[in-house]
Amino acid sequence: MLAKGATPNPSTVLGRQLGDELRRLREAAAMTTSQAADALDCTKGKISRIENGRVTVRLPDLTAMLQAYQVSDPELRERLSTLARKANRRRKEGWWNQYAPVLADTYRDYIALEAMAGAIRTFQAQLVPGLLQTPDYIRAVTVASRQWQTADEIEKFVQVRLARQERLTGDSPLQFWAVLSEAVLAQQVGGPETMKAQLRHLLTVSAHPNVTVQILPFSRGAHASMFGPYVVLGFPEDGALDVVLADNPTGSMWFEREAEVARYRELFDAARTAALSPLESRAVIQRRAREHRS
């Protein structure tokens, strides 16, 4: 795997250091994250991600923050500007950047946040989540998407998805919870043998203590999550805000405002409550795997 051994966390020491200093300056100015967001004309989520070292801090944003926090010391302003430039250069070293030609900006942003997340909750209506896909399943999905044309591009995308899966293992594995529509098990992606192997892989990976898979059966009827897949990313830092990525017919959209994120948390809670238990779900996956004959 091309990314084997690469550090999984793009939130570098420099980025975290800059964020910590900006948090202290905001608190010294007696400003809340909401007030800081108003000053920068952005969301509280962006302020949270800056302070937790999860995003690039553009120099215009840094200047606006320092002005809002009434930081006038020229030496301090220059030191923080230098720190931001260094942190941004380090951030560009994330393993996914070597695949930039085959990755959309939104997808690269997602990988960066996924690398820093402590927990992910997702509902999928049609596809097995990327972190749980087998190589042949990934390949079949990639070919069907028609976004990548050459065999080399397709294989690079497969490598990216496999590299992402390393977040499920290691010393601090991601807590991953997926609710899948029963349609995910029935869809013939890549043919019977590919699907059989994929479903068996679901059984294997769902046995890991940090992975929960539930099936939402057809018999449950209409439900609020049936209108499209989404991912809720949670972060381990105190006070860090969740972020949502939702797919729609024209692309993907980020949601970070508290009311919007809360709505997706409610959707997920309703989906997992309506779904079969993890044990019951394993029985359904096993049955579906037996149904896929070559």
PDB file of C-alpha atoms in Angstrom:
ATOM      1  CA  MET A   1       0.000   0.000   0.000  1.00  0.00           C
ATOM      2  CA  LEU A   2       1.507   3.276  -1.073  1.00  0.00           C
ATOM      3  CA  ALA A   3       0.532   5.154   2.058  1.00  0.00           C
ATOM      4  CA  LYS A   4       1.717   2.494   4.479  1.00  0.00           C
ATOM      5  CA  GLY A   5       3.562   3.977   7.401  1.00  0.00           C
ATOM      6  CA  ALA A   6       2.464   7.541   6.688  1.00  0.00           C
ATOM      7  CA  THR A   7       1.318   9.536   9.703  1.00  0.00           C
ATOM      8  CA  PRO A   8      -2.478   9.384   9.835  1.00  0.00           C
ATOM      9  CA  ASN A   9      -2.921  12.803  11.393  1.00  0.00           C
ATOM     10  CA  PRO A  10      -2.469  15.968   9.289  1.00  0.00           C
ATOM     11  CA  SER A  11      -3.071  18.118  12.363  1.00  0.00           C
ATOM     12  CA  THR A  12       0.625  18.747  12.815  1.00  0.00           C
ATOM     13  CA  VAL A  13       2.297  19.923  15.998  1.00  0.00           C
ATOM     14  CA  LEU A  14       2.662  23.331  14.373  1.00  0.00           C
ATOM     15  CA  GLY A  15      -1.017  23.513  13.452  1.00  0.00           C
ATOM     16  CA  ARG A  16      -2.088  22.536  16.952  1.00  0.00           C
ATOM     17  CA  GLN A  17       0.322  25.040  18.468  1.00  0.00           C
ATOM     18  CA  LEU A  18      -1.101  27.840  16.318  1.00  0.00           C
ATOM     19  CA  GLY A  19      -4.646  26.838  17.215  1.00  0.00           C
ATOM     20  CA  ASP A  20      -3.858  26.774  20.925  1.00  0.00           C
ATOM     21  CA  GLU A  21      -2.374  30.252  20.760  1.00  0.00           C
ATOM     22  CA  LEU A  22      -5.366  31.602  18.855  1.00  0.00           C
ATOM     23  CA  ARG A  23      -7.722  30.070  21.430  1.00  0.00           C
ATOM     24  CA  ARG A  24      -5.814  31.716  24.271  1.00  0.00           C
ATOM     25  CA  LEU A  25      -5.905  35.063  22.486  1.00  0.00           C
ATOM     26  CA  ARG A  26      -9.657  34.760  21.901  1.00  0.00           C
ATOM     27  CA  GLU A  27     -10.257  33.901  25.546  1.00  0.00           C
ATOM     28  CA  ALA A  28      -7.984  36.748  26.658  1.00  0.00           C
ATOM     29  CA  ALA A  29     -10.160  39.062  24.550  1.00  0.00           C
ATOM     30  CA  ALA A  30     -13.234  37.648  26.366  1.00  0.00           C
ATOM     31  CA  MET A  31     -14.771  36.577  23.080  1.00  0.00           C
ATOM     32  CA  THR A  32     -16.888  33.488  22.520  1.00  0.00           C
ATOM     33  CA  THR A  33     -16.524  31.296  19.452  1.00  0.00           C
ATOM     34  CA  SER A  34     -19.797  32.794  18.208  1.00  0.00           C
ATOM     35  CA  GLN A  35     -18.404  36.322  18.512  1.00  0.00           C
ATOM     36  CA  ALA A  36     -15.198  35.286  16.770  1.00  0.00           C
ATOM     37  CA  ALA A  37     -17.224  33.671  13.981  1.00  0.00           C
ATOM     38  CA  ASP A  38     -19.212  36.889  13.566  1.00  0.00           C
ATOM     39  CA  ALA A  39     -15.983  38.890  13.346  1.00  0.00           C
ATOM     40  CA  LEU A  40     -14.665  36.639  10.585  1.00  0.00           C
ATOM     41  CA  ASP A  41     -18.084  36.230   8.919  1.00  0.00           C
ATOM     42  CA  CYS A  42     -17.813  32.453   9.204  1.00  0.00           C
ATOM     43  CA  THR A  43     -19.295  29.644  11.290  1.00  0.00           C
ATOM     44  CA  LYS A  44     -18.453  28.527  14.821  1.00  0.00           C
ATOM     45  CA  GLY A  45     -17.368  25.262  13.231  1.00  0.00           C
ATOM     46  CA  LYS A  46     -14.592  26.999  11.327  1.00  0.00           C
ATOM     47  CA  ILE A  47     -13.317  28.690  14.478  1.00  0.00           C
ATOM     48  CA  SER A  48     -13.382  25.326  16.249  1.00  0.00           C
ATOM     49  CA  ARG A  49     -11.436  23.625  13.451  1.00  0.00           C
ATOM     50  CA  ILE A  50      -8.840  26.434  13.398  1.00  0.00           C
ATOM     51  CA  GLU A  51      -8.338  26.237  17.162  1.00  0.00           C
ATOM     52  CA  ASN A  52      -8.042  22.455  17.052  1.00  0.00           C
ATOM     53  CA  GLY A  53      -5.485  22.593  14.229  1.00  0.00           C
ATOM     54  CA  ARG A  54      -7.718  20.773  11.760  1.00  0.00           C
ATOM     55  CA  VAL A  55      -7.686  23.245   8.866  1.00  0.00           C
ATOM     56  CA  THR A  56      -5.289  25.517   7.060  1.00  0.00           C
ATOM     57  CA  VAL A  57      -5.285  29.014   8.524  1.00  0.00           C
ATOM     58  CA  ARG A  58      -5.116  31.430   5.630  1.00  0.00           C
ATOM     59  CA  LEU A  59      -3.121  34.552   6.384  1.00  0.00           C
ATOM     60  CA  PRO A  60      -6.114  36.884   5.715  1.00  0.00           C
ATOM     61  CA  ASP A  61      -8.133  34.886   8.275  1.00  0.00           C
ATOM     62  CA  LEU A  62      -5.251  35.059  10.742  1.00  0.00           C
ATOM     63  CA  THR A  63      -5.013  38.827  10.271  1.00  0.00           C
ATOM     64  CA  ALA A  64      -8.761  39.194  10.822  1.00  0.00           C
ATOM     65  CA  MET A  65      -8.618  37.091  13.984  1.00  0.00           C
ATOM     66  CA  LEU A  66      -5.707  39.027  15.442  1.00  0.00           C
ATOM     67  CA  GLN A  67      -7.507  42.279  14.689  1.00  0.00           C
ATOM     68  CA  ALA A  68     -10.715  41.010  16.317  1.00  0.00           C
ATOM     69  CA  TYR A  69      -8.716  39.904  19.384  1.00  0.00           C
ATOM     70  CA  GLN A  70      -6.985  43.306  19.486  1.00  0.00           C
ATOM     71  CA  VAL A  71      -3.500  41.833  19.171  1.00  0.00           C
ATOM     72  CA  SER A  72      -1.236  44.754  18.302  1.00  0.00           C
ATOM     73  CA  ASP A  73       2.185  43.421  19.306  1.00  0.00           C
ATOM     74  CA  PRO A  74       4.096  43.328  15.970  1.00  0.00           C
ATOM     75  CA  GLU A  75       6.481  40.604  17.143  1.00  0.00           C
ATOM     76  CA  LEU A  76       3.608  38.344  18.207  1.00  0.00           C
ATOM     77  CA  ARG A  77       1.736  38.975  14.967  1.00  0.00           C
ATOM     78  CA  GLU A  78       4.823  38.129  12.916  1.00  0.00           C
ATOM     79  CA  ARG A  79       5.569  35.013  14.966  1.00  0.00           C
ATOM     80  CA  LEU A  80       2.035  33.695  14.467  1.00  0.00           C
ATOM     81  CA  SER A  81       2.162  34.497  10.747  1.00  0.00           C
ATOM     82  CA  THR A  82       5.412  32.546  10.437  1.00  0.00           C
ATOM     83  CA  LEU A  83       3.881  29.660  12.398  1.00  0.00           C
ATOM     84  CA  ALA A  84       0.847  29.636  10.085  1.00  0.00           C
ATOM     85  CA  ARG A  85       3.022  29.530   6.969  1.00  0.00           C
ATOM     86  CA  LYS A  86       5.071  26.640   8.372  1.00  0.00           C
ATOM     87  CA  ALA A  87       1.967  24.724   9.492  1.00  0.00           C
ATOM     88  CA  ASN A  88       0.377  25.125   6.071  1.00  0.00           C
ATOM     89  CA  ARG A  89       3.478  23.762   4.355  1.00  0.00           C
ATOM     90  CA  ARG A  90       3.474  20.747   6.689  1.00  0.00           C
ATOM     91  CA  ARG A  91      -0.210  20.162   6.049  1.00  0.00           C
ATOM     92  CA  LYS A  92       0.486  19.780   2.348  1.00  0.00           C
ATOM     93  CA  GLU A  93       2.562  16.711   3.183  1.00  0.00           C
ATOM     94  CA  GLY A  94      -0.563  14.638   4.011  1.00  0.00           C
ATOM     95  CA  TRP A  95      -0.305  11.272   2.224  1.00  0.00           C
ATOM     96  CA  TRP A  96      -3.432  11.942   0.146  1.00  0.00           C
ATOM     97  CA  ASN A  97      -1.814  14.909  -1.601  1.00  0.00           C
ATOM     98  CA  GLN A  98       0.262  12.556  -3.735  1.00  0.00           C
ATOM     99  CA  TYR A  99      -3.051  11.457  -5.281  1.00  0.00           C
ATOM    100  CA  ALA A 100      -4.287  15.006  -5.939  1.00  0.00           C
ATOM    101  CA  PRO A 101      -4.784  14.458  -9.708  1.00  0.00           C
ATOM    102  CA  VAL A 102      -7.454  11.801  -9.068  1.00  0.00           C
ATOM    103  CA  LEU A 103      -9.142  13.358  -6.012  1.00  0.00           C
ATOM    104  CA  ALA A 104     -11.707  16.138  -5.949  1.00  0.00           C
ATOM    105  CA  ASP A 105     -11.092  18.926  -3.441  1.00  0.00           C
ATOM    106  CA  THR A 106     -14.109  17.890  -1.357  1.00  0.00           C
ATOM    107  CA  TYR A 107     -12.829  14.331  -1.143  1.00  0.00           C
ATOM    108  CA  ARG A 108      -9.363  15.470  -0.065  1.00  0.00           C
ATOM    109  CA  ASP A 109     -10.941  17.677   2.600  1.00  0.00           C
ATOM    110  CA  TYR A 110     -12.962  14.702   3.779  1.00  0.00           C
ATOM    111  CA  ILE A 111      -9.897  12.444   4.018  1.00  0.00           C
ATOM    112  CA  ALA A 112      -8.072  15.096   6.055  1.00  0.00           C
ATOM    113  CA  LEU A 113     -10.962  15.359   8.524  1.00  0.00           C
ATOM    114  CA  GLU A 114     -11.442  11.582   8.613  1.00  0.00           C
ATOM    115  CA  ALA A 115      -7.780  11.220   9.553  1.00  0.00           C
ATOM    116  CA  MET A 116      -8.386  13.394  12.615  1.00  0.00           C
ATOM    117  CA  ALA A 117     -11.831  12.164  13.615  1.00  0.00           C
ATOM    118  CA  GLY A 118     -12.331  10.083  16.726  1.00  0.00           C
ATOM    119  CA  ALA A 119     -15.738   8.753  15.701  1.00  0.00           C
ATOM    120  CA  ILE A 120     -17.773   8.482  12.521  1.00  0.00           C
ATOM    121  CA  ARG A 121     -21.466   7.717  12.156  1.00  0.00           C
ATOM    122  CA  THR A 122     -22.844   7.121   8.690  1.00  0.00           C
ATOM    123  CA  PHE A 123     -26.036   6.107   6.935  1.00  0.00           C
ATOM    124  CA  GLN A 124     -25.701   4.544   3.499  1.00  0.00           C
ATOM    125  CA  ALA A 125     -28.644   3.887   1.220  1.00  0.00           C
ATOM    126  CA  GLN A 126     -26.966   2.074  -1.691  1.00  0.00           C
ATOM    127  CA  LEU A 127     -23.268   1.388  -1.118  1.00  0.00           C
ATOM    128  CA  VAL A 128     -21.054  -0.216   1.492  1.00  0.00           C
ATOM    129  CA  PRO A 129     -19.146   2.607   3.271  1.00  0.00           C
ATOM    130  CA  GLY A 130     -15.704   3.218   1.813  1.00  0.00           C
ATOM    131  CA  LEU A 131     -13.897   2.209   5.004  1.00  0.00           C
ATOM    132  CA  LEU A 132     -15.517  -1.237   4.816  1.00  0.00           C
ATOM    133  CA  GLN A 133     -15.112  -1.952   1.099  1.00  0.00           C
ATOM    134  CA  THR A 134     -13.003  -4.730  -0.438  1.00  0.00           C
ATOM    135  CA  PRO A 135     -10.573  -3.929  -3.292  1.00  0.00           C
ATOM    136  CA  ASP A 136     -12.813  -5.543  -5.945  1.00  0.00           C
ATOM    137  CA  TYR A 137     -15.864  -3.706  -4.632  1.00  0.00           C
ATOM    138  CA  ILE A 138     -13.958  -0.404  -4.672  1.00  0.00           C
ATOM    139  CA  ARG A 139     -12.845  -1.097  -8.219  1.00  0.00           C
ATOM    140  CA  ALA A 140     -16.382  -1.848  -9.396  1.00  0.00           C
ATOM    141  CA  VAL A 141     -17.769   1.316  -7.793  1.00  0.00           C
ATOM    142  CA  THR A 142     -14.971   3.410  -9.264  1.00  0.00           C
ATOM    143  CA  VAL A 143     -15.526   2.082 -12.775  1.00  0.00           C
ATOM    144  CA  ALA A 144     -19.298   2.605 -12.500  1.00  0.00           C
ATOM    145  CA  SER A 145     -18.870   6.230 -11.384  1.00  0.00           C
ATOM    146  CA  ARG A 146     -17.216   7.137 -14.713  1.00  0.00           C
ATOM    147  CA  GLN A 147     -15.220   9.856 -12.976  1.00  0.00           C
ATOM    148  CA  TRP A 148     -11.942   8.085 -13.667  1.00  0.00           C
ATOM    149  CA  GLN A 149     -11.168   6.918 -17.183  1.00  0.00           C
ATOM    150  CA  THR A 150      -7.808   5.153 -17.277  1.00  0.00           C
ATOM    151  CA  ALA A 151      -6.794   1.956 -15.510  1.00  0.00           C
ATOM    152  CA  ASP A 152      -4.027   3.873 -13.729  1.00  0.00           C
ATOM    153  CA  GLU A 153      -6.479   6.452 -12.342  1.00  0.00           C
ATOM    154  CA  ILE A 154      -8.820   3.721 -11.165  1.00  0.00           C
ATOM    155  CA  GLU A 155      -6.047   1.833  -9.390  1.00  0.00           C
ATOM    156  CA  LYS A 156      -4.795   5.002  -7.700  1.00  0.00           C
ATOM    157  CA  PHE A 157      -8.290   5.644  -6.364  1.00  0.00           C
ATOM    158  CA  VAL A 158      -8.437   2.063  -5.078  1.00  0.00           C
ATOM    159  CA  GLN A 159      -5.122   2.663  -3.282  1.00  0.00           C
ATOM    160  CA  VAL A 160      -6.519   5.828  -1.681  1.00  0.00           C
ATOM    161  CA  ARG A 161      -9.563   4.048  -0.323  1.00  0.00           C
ATOM    162  CA  LEU A 162      -7.498   1.162   1.025  1.00  0.00           C
ATOM    163  CA  ALA A 163      -5.101   3.603   2.688  1.00  0.00           C
ATOM    164  CA  ARG A 164      -8.063   5.292   4.388  1.00  0.00           C
ATOM    165  CA  GLN A 165      -9.057   1.962   5.921  1.00  0.00           C
ATOM    166  CA  GLU A 166      -5.972   2.021   8.122  1.00  0.00           C
ATOM    167  CA  ARG A 167      -7.954   4.386  10.381  1.00  0.00           C
ATOM    168  CA  LEU A 168      -9.871   1.343  11.619  1.00  0.00           C
ATOM    169  CA  THR A 169      -6.733  -0.285  13.013  1.00  0.00           C
ATOM    170  CA  GLY A 170      -3.710   0.778  15.024  1.00  0.00           C
ATOM    171  CA  ASP A 171      -3.225   2.187  18.501  1.00  0.00           C
ATOM    172  CA  SER A 172      -6.088   4.696  18.349  1.00  0.00           C
ATOM    173  CA  PRO A 173      -8.608   3.194  15.935  1.00  0.00           C
ATOM    174  CA  LEU A 174     -11.557   5.173  14.694  1.00  0.00           C
ATOM    175  CA  GLN A 175     -14.923   4.375  16.307  1.00  0.00           C
ATOM    176  CA  PHE A 176     -17.055   3.600  13.275  1.00  0.00           C
ATOM    177  CA  TRP A 177     -20.831   3.087  13.287  1.00  0.00           C
ATOM    178  CA  ALA A 178     -22.694   2.412  10.044  1.00  0.00           C
ATOM    179  CA  VAL A 179     -26.400   1.950   9.416  1.00  0.00           C
ATOM    180  CA  LEU A 180     -26.972   0.399   5.999  1.00  0.00           C
ATOM    181  CA  SER A 181     -30.188   0.096   4.083  1.00  0.00           C
ATOM    182  CA  GLU A 182     -30.922  -3.511   3.170  1.00  0.00           C
ATOM    183  CA  ALA A 183     -30.547  -2.338  -0.444  1.00  0.00           C
ATOM    184  CA  VAL A 184     -26.782  -2.164   0.156  1.00  0.00           C
ATOM    185  CA  LEU A 185     -26.739  -5.940   0.590  1.00  0.00           C
ATOM    186  CA  ALA A 186     -28.927  -6.613  -2.445  1.00  0.00           C
ATOM    187  CA  GLN A 187     -27.185  -4.326  -4.957  1.00  0.00           C
ATOM    188  CA  GLN A 188     -25.049  -6.425  -7.330  1.00  0.00           C
ATOM    189  CA  VAL A 189     -21.853  -4.362  -7.303  1.00  0.00           C
ATOM    190  CA  GLY A 190     -19.164  -6.132  -9.306  1.00  0.00           C
ATOM    191  CA  GLY A 191     -21.137  -9.365  -9.659  1.00  0.00           C
ATOM    192  CA  PRO A 192     -22.012 -12.270  -7.339  1.00  0.00           C
ATOM    193  CA  GLU A 193     -18.469 -13.258  -6.359  1.00  0.00           C
ATOM    194  CA  THR A 194     -17.467  -9.678  -5.552  1.00  0.00           C
ATOM    195  CA  MET A 195     -20.616  -9.214  -3.489  1.00  0.00           C
ATOM    196  CA  LYS A 196     -20.154 -12.499  -1.647  1.00  0.00           C
ATOM    197  CA  ALA A 197     -16.595 -11.523  -0.716  1.00  0.00           C
ATOM    198  CA  GLN A 198     -17.759  -8.040   0.268  1.00  0.00           C
ATOM    199  CA  LEU A 199     -20.480  -9.336   2.565  1.00  0.00           C
ATOM    200  CA  ARG A 200     -18.080 -11.774   4.175  1.00  0.00           C
ATOM    201  CA  HIS A 201     -15.697  -8.881   4.726  1.00  0.00           C
ATOM    202  CA  LEU A 202     -18.526  -6.946   6.396  1.00  0.00           C
ATOM    203  CA  LEU A 203     -18.952  -9.847   8.803  1.00  0.00           C
ATOM    204  CA  THR A 204     -15.244  -9.865   9.566  1.00  0.00           C
ATOM    205  CA  VAL A 205     -14.786  -6.149  10.095  1.00  0.00           C
ATOM    206  CA  SER A 206     -18.039  -5.722  12.044  1.00  0.00           C
ATOM    207  CA  ALA A 207     -16.637  -8.142  14.623  1.00  0.00           C
ATOM    208  CA  HIS A 208     -13.992  -5.553  15.544  1.00  0.00           C
ATOM    209  CA  PRO A 209     -14.781  -3.796  18.842  1.00  0.00           C
ATOM    210  CA  ASN A 210     -14.558  -0.332  17.252  1.00  0.00           C
ATOM    211  CA  VAL A 211     -16.903  -1.116  14.339  1.00  0.00           C
ATOM    212  CA  THR A 212     -20.695  -1.363  14.532  1.00  0.00           C
ATOM    213  CA  VAL A 213     -22.820  -2.306  11.521  1.00  0.00           C
ATOM    214  CA  GLN A 214     -26.616  -2.311  11.555  1.00  0.00           C
ATOM    215  CA  ILE A 215     -29.009  -3.163   8.747  1.00  0.00           C
ATOM    216  CA  LEU A 216     -32.191  -1.165   8.220  1.00  0.00           C
ATOM    217  CA  PRO A 217     -34.518  -3.685   6.555  1.00  0.00           C
ATOM    218  CA  PHE A 218     -37.011  -2.991   3.777  1.00  0.00           C
ATOM    219  CA  SER A 219     -39.793  -4.027   6.138  1.00  0.00           C
ATOM    220  CA  ARG A 220     -39.308  -0.844   8.176  1.00  0.00           C
ATOM    221  CA  GLY A 221     -40.847   1.139   5.307  1.00  0.00           C
ATOM    222  CA  ALA A 222     -40.275   4.858   4.744  1.00  0.00           C
ATOM    223  CA  HIS A 223     -37.804   6.646   7.020  1.00  0.00           C
ATOM    224  CA  ALA A 224     -36.201  10.068   7.242  1.00  0.00           C
ATOM    225  CA  SER A 225     -32.733   8.958   6.103  1.00  0.00           C
ATOM    226  CA  MET A 226     -33.911   7.374   2.860  1.00  0.00           C
ATOM    227  CA  PHE A 227     -33.338  10.594   0.914  1.00  0.00           C
ATOM    228  CA  GLY A 228     -29.567  10.239   0.784  1.00  0.00           C
ATOM    229  CA  PRO A 229     -26.360   9.101   2.485  1.00  0.00           C
ATOM    230  CA  TYR A 230     -24.474  11.191   5.015  1.00  0.00           C
ATOM    231  CA  VAL A 231     -21.488  11.021   7.354  1.00  0.00           C
ATOM    232  CA  VAL A 232     -21.216  12.642  10.791  1.00  0.00           C
ATOM    233  CA  LEU A 233     -17.610  13.152  11.893  1.00  0.00           C
ATOM    234  CA  GLY A 234     -16.834  13.671  15.573  1.00  0.00           C
ATOM    235  CA  PHE A 235     -13.504  14.829  16.989  1.00  0.00           C
ATOM    236  CA  PRO A 236     -11.818  13.967  20.293  1.00  0.00           C
ATOM    237  CA  GLU A 237     -10.900  17.490  21.408  1.00  0.00           C
ATOM    238  CA  ASP A 238     -12.985  19.090  24.157  1.00  0.00           C
ATOM    239  CA  GLY A 239     -15.520  21.446  22.645  1.00  0.00           C
ATOM    240  CA  ALA A 240     -14.856  20.326  19.080  1.00  0.00           C
ATOM    241  CA  LEU A 241     -17.931  20.514  16.888  1.00  0.00           C
ATOM    242  CA  ASP A 242     -19.175  17.685  14.684  1.00  0.00           C
ATOM    243  CA  VAL A 243     -19.100  18.092  10.907  1.00  0.00           C
ATOM    244  CA  VAL A 244     -21.449  16.470   8.371  1.00  0.00           C
ATOM    245  CA  LEU A 245     -20.842  15.529   4.750  1.00  0.00           C
ATOM    246  CA  ALA A 246     -24.026  14.738   2.847  1.00  0.00           C
ATOM    247  CA  ASP A 247     -24.359  13.576  -0.746  1.00  0.00           C
ATOM    248  CA  ASN A 248     -26.965  14.827  -3.177  1.00  0.00           C
ATOM    249  CA  PRO A 249     -27.572  14.414  -6.935  1.00  0.00           C
ATOM    250  CA  THR A 250     -25.255  17.316  -7.815  1.00  0.00           C
ATOM    251  CA  GLY A 251     -22.376  16.555  -5.450  1.00  0.00           C
ATOM    252  CA  SER A 252     -21.518  16.702  -1.762  1.00  0.00           C
ATOM    253  CA  MET A 253     -22.177  19.404   0.811  1.00  0.00           C
ATOM    254  CA  TRP A 254     -20.563  20.204   4.164  1.00  0.00           C
ATOM    255  CA  PHE A 255     -22.751  21.155   7.116  1.00  0.00           C
ATOM    256  CA  GLU A 256     -21.222  22.635  10.257  1.00  0.00           C
ATOM    257  CA  ARG A 257     -23.829  24.930  11.791  1.00  0.00           C
ATOM    258  CA  GLU A 258     -25.049  23.518  15.081  1.00  0.00           C
ATOM    259  CA  ALA A 259     -28.708  23.304  14.040  1.00  0.00           C
ATOM    260  CA  GLU A 260     -27.834  21.495  10.805  1.00  0.00           C
ATOM    261  CA  VAL A 261     -25.467  19.040  12.471  1.00  0.00           C
ATOM    262  CA  ALA A 262     -27.999  18.387  15.226  1.00  0.00           C
ATOM    263  CA  ARG A 263     -30.574  17.489  12.581  1.00  0.00           C
ATOM    264  CA  TYR A 264     -28.249  14.866  11.080  1.00  0.00           C
ATOM    265  CA  ARG A 265     -27.493  13.464  14.517  1.00  0.00           C
ATOM    266  CA  GLU A 266     -31.242  13.082  15.008  1.00  0.00           C
ATOM    267  CA  LEU A 267     -31.555  11.365  11.627  1.00  0.00           C
ATOM    268  CA  PHE A 268     -28.816   8.904  12.531  1.00  0.00           C
ATOM    269  CA  ASP A 269     -30.279   8.186  15.955  1.00  0.00           C
ATOM    270  CA  ALA A 270     -33.658   7.473  14.347  1.00  0.00           C
ATOM    271  CA  ALA A 271     -32.033   5.205  11.746  1.00  0.00           C
ATOM    272  CA  ARG A 272     -30.034   3.169  14.262  1.00  0.00           C
ATOM    273  CA  THR A 273     -33.096   2.842  16.501  1.00  0.00           C
ATOM    274  CA  ALA A 274     -35.203   1.541  13.606  1.00  0.00           C
ATOM    275  CA  ALA A 275     -32.454  -0.785  12.349  1.00  0.00           C
ATOM    276  CA  LEU A 276     -31.851  -4.357  13.415  1.00  0.00           C
ATOM    277  CA  SER A 277     -29.456  -4.934  16.296  1.00  0.00           C
ATOM    278  CA  PRO A 278     -25.819  -5.630  15.379  1.00  0.00           C
ATOM    279  CA  LEU A 279     -26.337  -9.335  16.110  1.00  0.00           C
ATOM    280  CA  GLU A 280     -29.522  -9.515  14.038  1.00  0.00           C
ATOM    281  CA  SER A 281     -27.775  -7.570  11.302  1.00  0.00           C
ATOM    282  CA  ARG A 282     -24.963 -10.120  11.130  1.00  0.00           C
ATOM    283  CA  ALA A 283     -27.550 -12.854  10.558  1.00  0.00           C
ATOM    284  CA  VAL A 284     -29.072 -10.897   7.660  1.00  0.00           C
ATOM    285  CA  ILE A 285     -25.629 -10.274   6.124  1.00  0.00           C
ATOM    286  CA  GLN A 286     -24.818 -13.983   6.393  1.00  0.00           C
ATOM    287  CA  ARG A 287     -28.080 -14.896   4.680  1.00  0.00           C
ATOM    288  CA  ARG A 288     -27.496 -12.403   1.878  1.00  0.00           C
ATOM    289  CA  ALA A 289     -23.960 -13.683   1.385  1.00  0.00           C
ATOM    290  CA  ARG A 290     -25.314 -17.195   0.842  1.00  0.00           C
ATOM    291  CA  GLU A 291     -27.772 -15.851  -1.743  1.00  0.00           C
ATOM    292  CA  HIS A 292     -24.999 -14.443  -3.945  1.00  0.00           C
ATOM    293  CA  ARG A 293     -24.189 -17.353  -6.240  1.00  0.00           C
ATOM    294  CA  SER A 294     -21.795 -17.312  -9.172  1.00  0.00           C
TER     295      SER A 294
END
